[in-house]
CSV table of C-alpha atoms and ligand atoms in Angstrom, one decimal:
chain,number,residue,atom,x,y,z
L,3,MET,CA,159.4,58.8,-49.0
L,4,LYS,CA,162.8,59.5,-47.7
L,5,LYS,CA,163.2,62.8,-45.8
L,6,PRO,CA,166.1,65.0,-46.9
L,7,THR,CA,168.0,67.2,-44.5
L,8,ILE,CA,170.8,69.7,-45.1
L,9,VAL,CA,173.8,68.2,-43.3
L,10,ALA,CA,176.9,70.2,-43.8
L,11,VAL,CA,178.5,73.2,-45.3
L,12,LEU,CA,181.3,71.6,-47.2
L,13,ALA,CA,183.5,74.0,-49.0
L,14,VAL,CA,184.0,77.5,-50.3
L,15,VAL,CA,186.7,77.4,-53.0
L,16,ALA,CA,187.7,80.5,-54.9
L,17,LEU,CA,187.3,80.0,-58.7
L,18,ALA,CA,190.9,79.4,-59.7
L,19,GLY,CA,193.0,81.1,-62.3
L,20,ALA,CA,191.9,82.9,-65.4
L,21,ALA,CA,188.3,83.6,-66.2
L,22,ILE,CA,186.6,80.6,-67.9
L,23,LEU,CA,185.0,82.1,-70.9
L,24,HIS,CA,183.6,79.0,-72.6
L,25,GLN,CA,181.4,76.2,-71.4
L,26,GLN,CA,183.9,73.5,-72.1
L,27,ARG,CA,187.6,73.4,-71.5
L,28,SER,CA,190.1,71.1,-73.0
L,29,SER,CA,193.6,71.1,-74.4
L,30,LYS,CA,192.5,69.2,-77.5
L,31,ALA,CA,191.5,71.2,-80.7
L,32,LYS,CA,187.8,71.8,-80.9
L,33,ARG,CA,185.4,73.2,-83.4
L,34,THR,CA,182.0,74.5,-82.4
L,35,VAL,CA,179.1,75.0,-84.8
L,36,ARG,CA,175.9,76.8,-83.7
L,37,TRP,CA,172.5,77.5,-85.3
L,38,PRO,CA,169.0,78.4,-84.2
L,39,VAL,CA,166.4,75.7,-83.9
L,40,MET,CA,163.5,74.7,-81.6
L,41,GLY,CA,163.2,78.2,-80.3
L,42,THR,CA,166.8,78.1,-79.0
L,43,ILE,CA,170.4,77.6,-80.0
L,44,ALA,CA,171.9,74.2,-81.0
L,45,GLN,CA,175.6,73.8,-80.6
L,46,VAL,CA,177.9,70.9,-81.6
L,47,THR,CA,181.5,70.9,-80.4
L,48,LEU,CA,183.8,68.4,-82.1
L,49,ARG,CA,187.0,67.3,-80.5
L,50,GLY,CA,190.2,66.4,-82.4
L,51,GLU,CA,191.0,66.3,-86.1
L,52,GLY,CA,189.3,64.4,-88.8
L,53,GLY,CA,186.8,64.9,-91.6
L,54,GLY,CA,183.1,63.9,-91.8
L,55,GLU,CA,182.1,67.1,-90.0
L,56,ASN,CA,179.5,68.0,-92.6
L,57,ALA,CA,177.8,64.6,-92.5
L,58,ILE,CA,177.7,64.8,-88.7
L,59,LEU,CA,176.2,68.2,-88.7
L,60,SER,CA,173.6,67.3,-91.3
L,61,THR,CA,172.6,64.2,-89.2
L,62,VAL,CA,172.1,66.4,-86.1
L,63,ARG,CA,170.3,69.1,-88.0
L,64,ALA,CA,168.0,66.7,-89.7
L,65,THR,CA,167.1,65.1,-86.4
L,66,TYR,CA,166.3,68.3,-84.7
L,67,ASP,CA,164.3,69.6,-87.6
L,68,ARG,CA,162.3,66.4,-87.8
L,69,LEU,CA,161.6,66.4,-84.0
L,70,ASN,CA,160.6,70.0,-84.1
L,71,GLY,CA,158.0,69.1,-86.8
L,72,LEU,CA,156.7,66.5,-84.4
L,73,LEU,CA,157.0,68.2,-81.0
L,74,SER,CA,156.7,71.9,-81.4
L,75,ALA,CA,153.9,73.7,-79.6
L,76,TRP,CA,154.8,76.9,-81.5
L,77,ASP,CA,154.1,75.5,-85.0
L,78,ALA,CA,150.4,75.0,-85.8
L,79,ASN,CA,151.4,72.3,-88.3
L,80,SER,CA,153.4,70.1,-85.9
L,81,GLU,CA,152.0,66.7,-85.0
L,82,LEU,CA,151.6,67.8,-81.4
L,83,SER,CA,149.6,71.0,-82.4
L,84,ARG,CA,147.4,69.1,-84.9
L,85,LEU,CA,146.6,66.4,-82.4
L,86,ALA,CA,145.9,69.0,-79.7
L,87,ALA,CA,143.6,70.9,-82.0
L,88,ALA,CA,141.8,67.6,-82.6
L,89,GLY,CA,141.3,67.2,-78.9
L,90,CYS,CA,143.8,64.3,-78.4
L,91,THR,CA,143.9,62.7,-75.0
L,92,ASN,CA,145.6,59.4,-75.6
L,93,TRP,CA,148.9,61.0,-76.6
L,94,VAL,CA,151.3,58.0,-76.4
L,95,GLU,CA,149.1,55.9,-78.6
L,96,ALA,CA,148.3,58.7,-81.1
L,97,VAL,CA,151.8,60.1,-81.8
L,98,SER,CA,154.5,58.8,-84.2
L,99,ASP,CA,156.7,56.0,-83.0
L,100,GLU,CA,159.8,58.2,-82.9
L,101,VAL,CA,158.4,60.4,-80.2
L,102,LYS,CA,156.3,58.0,-78.1
L,103,PRO,CA,159.1,57.7,-75.5
L,104,CYS,CA,159.1,61.5,-75.1
L,105,TYR,CA,155.4,61.7,-74.3
L,106,ALA,CA,155.7,58.6,-72.1
L,107,ALA,CA,158.5,60.2,-70.1
L,108,ALA,CA,156.6,63.4,-69.7
L,109,LEU,CA,153.4,61.7,-68.5
L,110,LYS,CA,155.4,59.4,-66.2
L,111,LEU,CA,157.2,62.4,-64.6
L,112,ALA,CA,153.8,64.2,-64.2
L,113,ASP,CA,152.4,61.2,-62.5
L,114,GLU,CA,155.5,60.6,-60.2
L,115,SER,CA,155.8,64.2,-59.2
L,116,GLY,CA,152.2,64.7,-58.2
L,117,HIS,CA,151.9,66.9,-61.3
L,118,ALA,CA,154.6,69.4,-60.2
L,119,PHE,CA,155.8,68.5,-63.7
L,120,ASN,CA,152.7,69.2,-65.9
L,121,PRO,CA,152.7,69.2,-69.7
L,122,TYR,CA,149.2,70.8,-69.7
L,123,MET,CA,150.5,74.3,-68.8
L,124,GLY,CA,150.1,76.0,-72.2
L,125,ARG,CA,147.0,78.0,-71.5
L,126,LYS,CA,148.4,79.3,-68.2
L,127,LEU,CA,151.7,80.2,-69.8
L,128,ARG,CA,149.8,82.1,-72.6
L,129,ALA,CA,147.7,83.9,-70.0
L,130,LEU,CA,151.0,85.1,-68.3
L,131,GLY,CA,152.4,86.1,-71.7
L,132,VAL,CA,155.0,83.4,-72.1
L,133,GLY,CA,155.3,79.8,-73.0
L,134,SER,CA,155.8,77.7,-76.0
L,135,GLY,CA,152.0,76.9,-76.1
L,136,THR,CA,151.1,79.2,-78.9
L,137,TYR,CA,148.6,76.8,-80.3
L,138,SER,CA,148.4,73.9,-77.9
L,139,ASP,CA,147.7,73.5,-74.2
L,140,PHE,CA,149.8,70.5,-74.3
L,141,ASP,CA,153.4,71.6,-74.2
L,142,LEU,CA,156.6,69.5,-74.1
L,143,GLY,CA,158.9,72.5,-73.9
L,144,ALA,CA,160.3,71.2,-70.6
L,145,ILE,CA,161.5,67.9,-72.1
L,146,ALA,CA,161.5,68.0,-75.9
L,147,LYS,CA,165.0,69.5,-76.3
L,148,GLY,CA,166.6,66.8,-74.2
L,149,TYR,CA,164.7,64.1,-76.1
L,150,ALA,CA,166.0,65.6,-79.4
L,151,VAL,CA,169.6,65.5,-78.1
L,152,ASP,CA,169.2,61.8,-77.3
L,153,ARG,CA,167.8,61.0,-80.8
L,154,ALA,CA,170.7,62.9,-82.4
L,155,ALA,CA,173.2,60.9,-80.3
L,156,GLU,CA,171.4,57.7,-81.4
L,157,GLU,CA,171.5,58.7,-85.1
L,158,LEU,CA,175.2,59.4,-84.8
L,159,GLY,CA,175.7,56.1,-83.1
L,160,LYS,CA,174.2,54.2,-86.1
L,161,GLY,CA,177.7,54.1,-87.6
L,162,THR,CA,177.0,55.5,-91.1
L,163,VAL,CA,179.5,58.3,-90.4
L,164,PRO,CA,182.7,58.1,-88.4
L,165,VAL,CA,182.1,60.3,-85.3
L,166,PRO,CA,184.9,61.9,-83.3
L,167,PRO,CA,184.2,62.7,-79.6
L,168,LEU,CA,181.7,65.5,-79.5
L,169,LEU,CA,179.3,67.4,-77.2
L,170,LEU,CA,175.7,68.1,-78.2
L,171,ASP,CA,174.1,71.1,-76.6
L,172,LEU,CA,170.5,72.2,-77.4
L,173,GLY,CA,169.5,75.2,-75.3
L,174,GLY,CA,171.4,74.1,-72.2
L,175,ASN,CA,170.7,70.3,-72.6
L,176,LEU,CA,174.1,68.7,-73.1
L,177,ARG,CA,175.0,65.1,-73.9
L,178,VAL,CA,178.5,63.6,-74.3
L,179,VAL,CA,179.0,61.4,-77.4
L,180,GLY,CA,182.2,59.4,-77.6
L,181,ASP,CA,185.1,58.7,-75.4
L,182,ALA,CA,186.3,62.1,-74.0
L,183,VAL,CA,185.9,64.0,-70.8
L,184,TRP,CA,184.2,67.4,-71.0
L,185,ARG,CA,184.6,69.9,-68.2
L,186,THR,CA,181.5,72.0,-68.2
L,187,CYS,CA,180.8,75.1,-66.2
L,188,ILE,CA,177.6,75.7,-64.2
L,189,ARG,CA,176.7,79.3,-64.6
L,190,ASN,CA,176.2,81.7,-61.8
L,191,PRO,CA,172.5,82.8,-62.1
L,192,PHE,CA,173.3,86.1,-60.4
L,193,ALA,CA,176.3,87.1,-62.5
L,194,ALA,CA,174.3,88.8,-65.2
L,195,ARG,CA,173.0,91.3,-62.7
L,196,LYS,CA,176.2,91.6,-60.6
L,197,PRO,CA,179.2,91.5,-62.9
L,198,ASP,CA,181.6,91.4,-60.0
L,199,LEU,CA,180.5,87.9,-59.1
L,200,PRO,CA,182.3,84.8,-60.6
L,201,PRO,CA,180.5,83.8,-63.9
L,202,TYR,CA,180.4,80.1,-62.8
L,203,VAL,CA,179.5,78.5,-59.5
L,204,ALA,CA,181.4,75.2,-60.3
L,205,LEU,CA,182.7,72.9,-62.9
L,206,ILE,CA,181.8,69.3,-63.5
L,207,ALA,CA,183.5,66.7,-65.7
L,208,LEU,CA,181.2,64.7,-67.9
L,209,THR,CA,182.0,61.4,-69.5
L,210,ASN,CA,180.7,59.2,-72.4
L,211,GLY,CA,176.9,59.1,-72.5
L,212,GLU,CA,176.3,61.5,-69.6
L,213,SER,CA,173.9,64.4,-69.9
L,214,VAL,CA,173.4,67.6,-68.0
L,215,ALA,CA,170.5,70.0,-68.1
L,216,THR,CA,169.9,73.3,-66.4
L,217,SER,CA,166.6,75.1,-65.7
L,218,GLY,CA,166.8,78.7,-64.6
L,219,ASN,CA,164.7,81.8,-64.1
L,220,TYR,CA,167.5,84.1,-65.2
L,221,GLU,CA,167.3,84.0,-69.0
L,222,ARG,CA,163.6,83.5,-69.5
L,223,PHE,CA,161.1,85.1,-67.1
L,224,ILE,CA,157.9,87.0,-66.9
L,225,GLU,CA,158.0,90.7,-65.8
L,226,GLN,CA,154.7,91.6,-64.1
L,227,ASN,CA,154.2,94.8,-62.1
L,228,GLY,CA,157.9,95.1,-61.8
L,229,LEU,CA,158.2,91.6,-60.4
L,230,ARG,CA,160.2,88.9,-62.1
L,231,LEU,CA,158.2,85.7,-62.3
L,232,SER,CA,159.6,82.3,-63.5
L,233,HIS,CA,158.5,80.9,-66.9
L,234,ILE,CA,158.3,77.6,-65.0
L,235,LEU,CA,155.0,77.1,-63.3
L,236,ASP,CA,154.1,74.9,-60.4
L,237,GLY,CA,152.1,72.3,-62.3
L,238,ARG,CA,149.9,71.7,-59.2
L,239,THR,CA,148.7,75.3,-58.9
L,240,GLY,CA,149.4,76.9,-62.3
L,241,GLN,CA,151.3,79.7,-60.5
L,242,PRO,CA,154.8,80.8,-61.4
L,243,THR,CA,157.4,79.2,-59.1
L,244,SER,CA,159.6,81.2,-56.8
L,245,GLY,CA,162.5,80.5,-54.5
L,246,VAL,CA,164.9,78.8,-56.9
L,247,ALA,CA,167.2,80.6,-59.3
L,248,GLY,CA,168.7,77.6,-61.0
L,249,VAL,CA,168.7,73.8,-61.0
L,250,THR,CA,171.3,71.6,-62.7
L,251,VAL,CA,170.9,67.8,-63.2
L,252,VAL,CA,173.4,65.2,-64.3
L,253,VAL,CA,172.3,61.8,-65.4
L,254,PRO,CA,174.0,58.6,-66.8
L,255,SER,CA,173.4,57.3,-70.4
L,256,ASP,CA,170.6,55.0,-69.4
L,257,TYR,CA,168.5,57.9,-68.2
L,258,GLY,CA,169.4,60.1,-71.2
L,259,ALA,CA,169.2,63.8,-71.9
L,260,VAL,CA,165.4,63.5,-72.0
L,261,LEU,CA,165.3,62.8,-68.2
L,262,ALA,CA,168.0,65.4,-67.5
L,263,ASP,CA,165.7,67.9,-69.2
L,264,GLY,CA,162.5,66.7,-67.6
L,265,LEU,CA,164.0,66.4,-64.2
L,266,SER,CA,165.6,69.8,-64.2
L,267,THR,CA,162.2,71.4,-64.7
L,268,THR,CA,160.6,69.0,-62.1
L,269,LEU,CA,163.2,69.8,-59.5
L,270,PHE,CA,162.9,73.5,-60.1
L,271,VAL,CA,159.3,73.2,-59.1
L,272,LEU,CA,159.8,70.8,-56.2
L,273,GLY,CA,162.8,72.8,-54.7
L,274,PRO,CA,165.8,71.2,-52.9
L,275,GLN,CA,164.2,69.3,-50.0
L,276,LYS,CA,161.3,67.7,-51.9
L,277,GLY,CA,163.4,67.4,-55.0
L,278,ALA,CA,166.1,65.4,-53.3
L,279,ALA,CA,163.5,63.1,-51.8
L,280,PHE,CA,161.9,62.7,-55.2
L,281,LEU,CA,165.2,61.7,-56.8
L,282,ALA,CA,166.0,59.2,-54.1
L,283,ALA,CA,162.5,57.6,-54.6
L,284,HIS,CA,162.3,57.6,-58.4
L,285,TYR,CA,165.6,58.5,-60.1
L,286,PRO,CA,168.4,57.5,-57.7
L,287,LYS,CA,171.1,57.7,-60.4
L,288,ALA,CA,170.5,61.4,-61.1
L,289,LEU,CA,172.7,64.1,-59.4
L,290,ALA,CA,171.3,67.5,-58.8
L,291,LEU,CA,172.1,70.9,-57.4
L,292,TRP,CA,169.8,73.9,-56.6
L,293,ILE,CA,170.8,77.6,-56.4
L,294,PRO,CA,168.2,79.3,-54.2
L,295,ASP,CA,167.1,82.7,-55.4
L,296,THR,CA,168.9,84.6,-52.8
L,297,PRO,CA,171.3,87.0,-54.6
L,298,GLU,CA,172.3,88.6,-51.3
L,299,ASP,CA,173.5,85.2,-50.1
L,300,PRO,CA,174.6,83.1,-53.1
L,301,HIS,CA,174.9,79.4,-52.2
L,302,LEU,CA,174.1,76.0,-53.6
L,303,LEU,CA,172.5,72.9,-52.3
L,304,ALA,CA,173.8,69.6,-53.8
L,305,THR,CA,172.7,66.0,-53.5
L,306,GLU,CA,175.5,63.9,-51.9
L,307,ASP,CA,176.6,62.4,-55.3
L,308,MET,CA,176.6,65.8,-57.0
L,309,SER,CA,178.7,67.3,-54.2
L,310,LYS,CA,181.4,64.7,-54.8
L,311,ARG,CA,181.5,65.6,-58.5
L,312,LEU,CA,181.7,69.3,-58.4
L,313,GLU,CA,185.1,71.1,-58.9
L,314,GLU,CA,186.3,74.6,-58.4
L,315,ILE,CA,183.2,75.6,-56.4
L,316,SER,CA,183.0,79.4,-56.1
L,317,ILE,CA,180.1,79.8,-53.7
L,318,LYS,CA,179.0,78.3,-50.4
L,319,MET,CA,177.8,74.7,-50.8
L,320,SER,CA,175.6,72.6,-48.6
L,321,ARG,CA,175.0,68.9,-49.0
L,322,LEU,CA,171.5,67.5,-49.2
L,323,GLN,CA,171.2,64.1,-47.7
L,324,THR,CA,168.3,61.7,-47.8
L,325,ASP,CA,167.8,59.7,-44.5
L,326,PRO,CA,168.1,56.0,-45.1
Y,4,LIG,P1,163.0,74.0,-69.0
Y,4,LIG,O1,163.7,75.2,-69.5
Y,4,LIG,O2,163.4,72.7,-69.5
Y,4,LIG,O3,163.0,74.0,-67.5
Y,4,LIG,O4,161.5,74.1,-69.5
Y,4,LIG,C1,160.7,75.3,-69.2
Y,4,LIG,C2,159.5,75.2,-70.1
Y,4,LIG,O5,158.6,74.1,-69.7
Y,4,LIG,C3,158.6,76.4,-70.0
Y,4,LIG,O6,159.0,77.5,-70.9
Y,4,LIG,C4,157.2,75.9,-70.4
Y,4,LIG,O7,157.1,75.8,-71.8
Y,4,LIG,C5,157.3,74.5,-69.8
Y,4,LIG,N1,156.8,74.4,-68.4
Y,4,LIG,C6,156.6,75.4,-67.5
Y,4,LIG,N2,156.2,74.9,-66.3
Y,4,LIG,C7,156.1,73.6,-66.4
Y,4,LIG,C8,155.8,72.5,-65.6
Y,4,LIG,N3,155.4,72.7,-64.3
Y,4,LIG,N4,155.8,71.2,-66.1
Y,4,LIG,C9,156.2,71.0,-67.4
Y,4,LIG,N5,156.5,72.0,-68.2
Y,4,LIG,C10,156.5,73.3,-67.8
Y,5,LIG,MG1,163.6,70.8,-68.7
């Protein structure tokens, strides 16, 4: 496996201009609709004028509801929970066709990452007082939302409803649908505790079919004896991870939001050095950045490709490079 090294401190650029209050910026008219689903918030932002909005939203809603009924580890009646209760081990063969690729991607990531990514963390998460594994030890919470976003994009692409450019967001898993550029902000994980810090560490422009996912320890975490522990466990040890405050991954359309989601969790566990080597070996088209959990010295580490895409970077950035 290629060995990554940090090669250069590239840039410290002050966040320009007025505060950026929203996740996307554009001069074109936009409408955003939000609703709660899959234990998080779904958001659809439509660009430009035109009708058909209700049909688009009902397509997306129906897709998320259907997938929740298949993949939820919270709902005892979901397909996942019922199969888990029945002691399922051959997941990919046992589950409905629509979700086979989600299980396959999760198990492949587990295998490739030496089980740093591990969908069998439900019991550990319950023991720590968190986790989506209310009923099942098998838990796709790290990848199901991204998968649902891909399926929604696919449904919209079937052509039954005219679709303007739009951005799907399901709990921080974003996918661009249609021909428009979306400038999205990468949040500063330390800003919630230190309001004097810039709210965003950088911007990135996403184009048709690209997806971005973020895993962080700043919104969901475990408080134990005054210590803040991550809700992401190291799948190799079952212990809460530490050292990383946030990871953001950008992938092209052939990887999909499912891999952006699965990879962000995997890279959170692996950390920047091993994570960059992992990407070079298995997912070379993915771009990633890590924000180490050092609030006293906020900085980010980006893969070479990611460093080229970032704009308006507001903290110190180092580039991670994998030796040829
Ligand atoms: P995400 O927000 O996509 O990074 O997913 C975090 C969720 O994934 C957690 O809330 C758990 O349900 C689950 N999880 C925690 N640790 C792991 C792990 N090592 N591998 C796979 N899933 C995990
Ligand atoms: Mg994830």
